[in-house]
CSV table of C-alpha atoms in Angstrom, one decimal:
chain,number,residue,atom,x,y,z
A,1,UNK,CA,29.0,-21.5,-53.9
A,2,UNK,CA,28.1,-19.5,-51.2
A,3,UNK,CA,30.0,-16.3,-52.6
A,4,UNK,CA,28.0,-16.7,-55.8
A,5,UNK,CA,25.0,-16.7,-53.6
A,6,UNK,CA,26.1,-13.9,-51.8
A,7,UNK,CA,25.3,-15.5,-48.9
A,8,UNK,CA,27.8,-13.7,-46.3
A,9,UNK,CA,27.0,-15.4,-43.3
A,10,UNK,CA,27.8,-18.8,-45.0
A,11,UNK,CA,30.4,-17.4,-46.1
A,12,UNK,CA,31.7,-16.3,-42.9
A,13,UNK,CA,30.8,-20.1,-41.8
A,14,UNK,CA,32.0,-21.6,-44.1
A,15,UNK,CA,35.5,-19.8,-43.5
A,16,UNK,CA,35.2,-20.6,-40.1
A,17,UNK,CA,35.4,-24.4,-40.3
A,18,UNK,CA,38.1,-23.7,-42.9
A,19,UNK,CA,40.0,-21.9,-40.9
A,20,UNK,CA,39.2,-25.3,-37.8
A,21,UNK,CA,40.6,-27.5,-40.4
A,22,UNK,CA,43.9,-25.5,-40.8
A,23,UNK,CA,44.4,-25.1,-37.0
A,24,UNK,CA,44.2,-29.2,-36.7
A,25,UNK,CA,46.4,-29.7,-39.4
A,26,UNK,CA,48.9,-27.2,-37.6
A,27,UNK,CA,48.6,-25.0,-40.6
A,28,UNK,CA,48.6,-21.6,-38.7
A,29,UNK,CA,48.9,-19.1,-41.4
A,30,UNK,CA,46.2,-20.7,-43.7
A,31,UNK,CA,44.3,-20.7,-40.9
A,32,UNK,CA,44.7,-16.8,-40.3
A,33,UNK,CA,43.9,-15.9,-43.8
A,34,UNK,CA,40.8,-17.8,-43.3
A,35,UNK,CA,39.7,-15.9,-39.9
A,36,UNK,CA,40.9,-12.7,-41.4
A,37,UNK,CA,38.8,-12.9,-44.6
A,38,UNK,CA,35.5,-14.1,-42.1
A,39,UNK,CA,36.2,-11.1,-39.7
A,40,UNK,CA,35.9,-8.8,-42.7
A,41,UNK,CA,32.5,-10.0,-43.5
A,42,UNK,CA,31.7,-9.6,-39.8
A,43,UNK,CA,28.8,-7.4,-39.0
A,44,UNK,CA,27.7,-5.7,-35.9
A,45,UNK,CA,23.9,-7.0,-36.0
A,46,UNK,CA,25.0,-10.3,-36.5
A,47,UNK,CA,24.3,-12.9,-33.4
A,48,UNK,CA,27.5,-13.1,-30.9
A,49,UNK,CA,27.3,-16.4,-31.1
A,50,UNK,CA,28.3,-16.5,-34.4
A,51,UNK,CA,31.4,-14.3,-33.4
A,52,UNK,CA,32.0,-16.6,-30.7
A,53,UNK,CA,32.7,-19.5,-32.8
A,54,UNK,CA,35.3,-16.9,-34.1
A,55,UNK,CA,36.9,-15.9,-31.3
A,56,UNK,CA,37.5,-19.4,-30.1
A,57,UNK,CA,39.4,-20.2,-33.4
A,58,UNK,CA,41.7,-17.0,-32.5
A,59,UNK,CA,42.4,-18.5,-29.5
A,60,UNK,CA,43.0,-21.8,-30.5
A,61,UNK,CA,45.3,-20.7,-33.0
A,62,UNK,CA,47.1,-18.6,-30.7
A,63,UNK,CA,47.7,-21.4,-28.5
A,64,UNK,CA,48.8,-23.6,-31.3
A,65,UNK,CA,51.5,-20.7,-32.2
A,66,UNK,CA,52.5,-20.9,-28.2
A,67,UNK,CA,51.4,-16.9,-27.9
A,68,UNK,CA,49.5,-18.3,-24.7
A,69,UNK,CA,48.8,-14.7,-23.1
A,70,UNK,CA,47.1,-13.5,-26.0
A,71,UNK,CA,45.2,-17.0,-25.3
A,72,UNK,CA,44.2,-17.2,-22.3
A,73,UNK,CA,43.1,-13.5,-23.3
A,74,UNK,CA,40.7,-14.3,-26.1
A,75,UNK,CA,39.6,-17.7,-23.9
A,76,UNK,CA,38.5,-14.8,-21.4
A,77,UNK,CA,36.7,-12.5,-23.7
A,78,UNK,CA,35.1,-15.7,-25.7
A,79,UNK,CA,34.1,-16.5,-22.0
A,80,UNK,CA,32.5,-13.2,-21.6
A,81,UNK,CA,30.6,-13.2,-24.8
A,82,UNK,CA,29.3,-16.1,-24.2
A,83,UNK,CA,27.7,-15.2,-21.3
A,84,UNK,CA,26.2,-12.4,-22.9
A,85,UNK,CA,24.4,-14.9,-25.6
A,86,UNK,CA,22.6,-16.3,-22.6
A,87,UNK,CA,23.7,-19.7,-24.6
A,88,UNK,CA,24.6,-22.0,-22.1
A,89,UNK,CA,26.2,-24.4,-24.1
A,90,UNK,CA,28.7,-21.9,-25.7
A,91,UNK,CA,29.4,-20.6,-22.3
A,92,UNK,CA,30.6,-24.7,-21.6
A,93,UNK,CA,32.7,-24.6,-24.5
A,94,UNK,CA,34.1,-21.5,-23.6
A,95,UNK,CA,34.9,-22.1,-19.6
A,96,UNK,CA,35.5,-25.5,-20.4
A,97,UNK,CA,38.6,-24.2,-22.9
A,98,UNK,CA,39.7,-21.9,-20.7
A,99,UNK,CA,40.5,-24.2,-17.9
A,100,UNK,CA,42.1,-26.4,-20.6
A,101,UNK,CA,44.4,-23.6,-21.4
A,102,UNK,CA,44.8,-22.7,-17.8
A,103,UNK,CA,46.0,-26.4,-17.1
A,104,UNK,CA,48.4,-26.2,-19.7
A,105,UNK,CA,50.2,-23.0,-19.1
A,106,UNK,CA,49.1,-21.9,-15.5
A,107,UNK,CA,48.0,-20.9,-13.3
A,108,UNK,CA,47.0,-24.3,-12.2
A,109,UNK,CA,45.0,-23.0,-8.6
A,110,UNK,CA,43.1,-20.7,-11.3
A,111,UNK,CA,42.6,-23.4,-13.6
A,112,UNK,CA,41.2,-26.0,-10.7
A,113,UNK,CA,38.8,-22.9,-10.2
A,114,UNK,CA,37.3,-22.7,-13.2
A,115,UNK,CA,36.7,-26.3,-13.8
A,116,UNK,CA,35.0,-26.6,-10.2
A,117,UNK,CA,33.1,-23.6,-10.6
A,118,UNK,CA,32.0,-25.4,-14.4
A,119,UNK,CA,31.5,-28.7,-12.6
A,120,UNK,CA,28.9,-27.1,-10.3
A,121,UNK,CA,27.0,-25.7,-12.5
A,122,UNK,CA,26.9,-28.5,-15.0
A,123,UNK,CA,25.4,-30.4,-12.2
A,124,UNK,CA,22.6,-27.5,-11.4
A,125,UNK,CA,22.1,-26.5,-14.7
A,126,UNK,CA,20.7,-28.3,-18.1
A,127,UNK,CA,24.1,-30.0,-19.9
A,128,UNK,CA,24.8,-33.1,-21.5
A,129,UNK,CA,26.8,-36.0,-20.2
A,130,UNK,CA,29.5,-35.6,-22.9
A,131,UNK,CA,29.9,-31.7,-21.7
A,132,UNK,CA,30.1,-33.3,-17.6
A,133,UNK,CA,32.7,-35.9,-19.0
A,134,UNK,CA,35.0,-33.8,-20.5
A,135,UNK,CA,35.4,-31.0,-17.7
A,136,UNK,CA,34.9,-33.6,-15.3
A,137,UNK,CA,38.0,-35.3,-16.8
A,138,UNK,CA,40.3,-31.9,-17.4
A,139,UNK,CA,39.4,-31.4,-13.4
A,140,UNK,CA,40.6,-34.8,-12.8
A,141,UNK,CA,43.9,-34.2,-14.3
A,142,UNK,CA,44.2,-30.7,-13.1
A,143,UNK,CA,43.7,-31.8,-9.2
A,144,UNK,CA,46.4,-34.7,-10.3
A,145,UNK,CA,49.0,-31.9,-11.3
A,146,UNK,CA,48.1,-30.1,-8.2
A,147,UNK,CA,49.1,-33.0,-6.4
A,148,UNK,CA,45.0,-33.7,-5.1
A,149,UNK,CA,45.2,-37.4,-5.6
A,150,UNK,CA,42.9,-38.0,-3.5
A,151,UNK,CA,40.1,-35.2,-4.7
A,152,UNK,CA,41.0,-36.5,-8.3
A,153,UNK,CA,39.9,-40.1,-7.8
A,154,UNK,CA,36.5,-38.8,-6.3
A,155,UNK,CA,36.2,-36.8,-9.7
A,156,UNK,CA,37.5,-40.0,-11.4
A,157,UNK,CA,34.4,-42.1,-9.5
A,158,UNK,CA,31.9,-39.6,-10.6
A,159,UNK,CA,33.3,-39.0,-14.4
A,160,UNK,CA,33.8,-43.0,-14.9
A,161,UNK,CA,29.8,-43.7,-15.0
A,162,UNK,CA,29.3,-40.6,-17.7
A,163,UNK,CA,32.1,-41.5,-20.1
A,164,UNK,CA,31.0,-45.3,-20.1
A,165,UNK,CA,28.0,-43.9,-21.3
A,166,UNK,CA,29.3,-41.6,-23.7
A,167,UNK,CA,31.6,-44.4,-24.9
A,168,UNK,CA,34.6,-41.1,-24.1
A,169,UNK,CA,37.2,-42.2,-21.6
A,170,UNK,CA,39.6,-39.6,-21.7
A,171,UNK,CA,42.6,-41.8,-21.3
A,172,UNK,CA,45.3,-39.6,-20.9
A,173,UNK,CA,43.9,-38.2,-17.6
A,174,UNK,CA,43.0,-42.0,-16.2
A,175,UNK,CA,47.0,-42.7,-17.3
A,176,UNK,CA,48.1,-39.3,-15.2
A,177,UNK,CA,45.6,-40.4,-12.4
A,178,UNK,CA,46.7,-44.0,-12.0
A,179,UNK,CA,50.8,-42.6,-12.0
A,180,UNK,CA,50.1,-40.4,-9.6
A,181,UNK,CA,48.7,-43.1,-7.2
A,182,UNK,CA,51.6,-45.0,-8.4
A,183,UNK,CA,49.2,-47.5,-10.4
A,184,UNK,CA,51.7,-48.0,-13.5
């Protein structure tokens, strides 16, 4: 519909979530010829938050096709753009993500830095609960692999009250948490 409109930036939007469904269904290269089709409509004047969304989606994919350097890569540059939209809540997305991917592949003192960093500013700065939750919780489980019990069950005390309200609980990392005290 949109292509009959020639409405590019739906277009390009439109691709984008395409190209999301793809990634979840682990359908990598349906996913690619989605991004690659909405990067050719791309153009310069557009807003970089609408490349961000982008971006993220090439790093997501990236680290769905295990090519984590080249994610952790675009996870920095989406990072960077953000920044430059002076949109807060894409910069969460985008620092949040990274210290995701950081968790996962390393390094895990670099990762623990990012979340904390994110963690402080959530507090100073205008975010939602749900955004506070969810890097609370990825700093919960990072200090656990660093072997912090201790600093994760603070984080765990402070998350708890802002994923009962957000109905979110993040159980994987309480699981990790409660192991590594030797809860099981």
């Amino acid at each position: 519909l949109y292509r009959e409109l020639d409405k590019p930036r739906r277009i390009y939007s439109a691709l984008i979530q395409l190209a999301k469904h793809r990634t979840a269904r682990g359908e990598i290269e349906a996913a690619r010829r989605a991004t690659d089709e909405a990067r050719a409509l791309e153009r310069p004047q557009w807003p970089a938050m609408l490349r961000t969304h982008l971006l993220r989606l090439d790093g997501h994919m990236e680290r769905a096709a295990g090519a984590f350097e080249n994610a952790i890569a675009i996870f920095r540059e989406t990072v960077r753009l953000s920044a430059l939209t002076e949109d807060w809540q894409l910069e969460v997305i985008a620092r949040a993500n990274l210290a995701d991917l950081l968790w996962e592949v390393g390094p895990l003192e670099e990762a623990a830095e990012v979340a904390r960093a994110l963690v402080e500013e959530l507090r100073s700065r205008p975010s939602t609960e749900f955004d506070e939750a969810v890097v609370l919780s990825s700093l919960m489980g990072i200090l656990c692999e660093l072997g912090h019990i201790d600093a994760a069950s603070a984080v765990g005390c402070e998350a708890l009250p802002l994923m009962r309200r957000c109905k979110t609980y993040y159980l994987e990392e309480w699981a990790y948490l409660f192991w590594c005290r030797g809860q099981t």
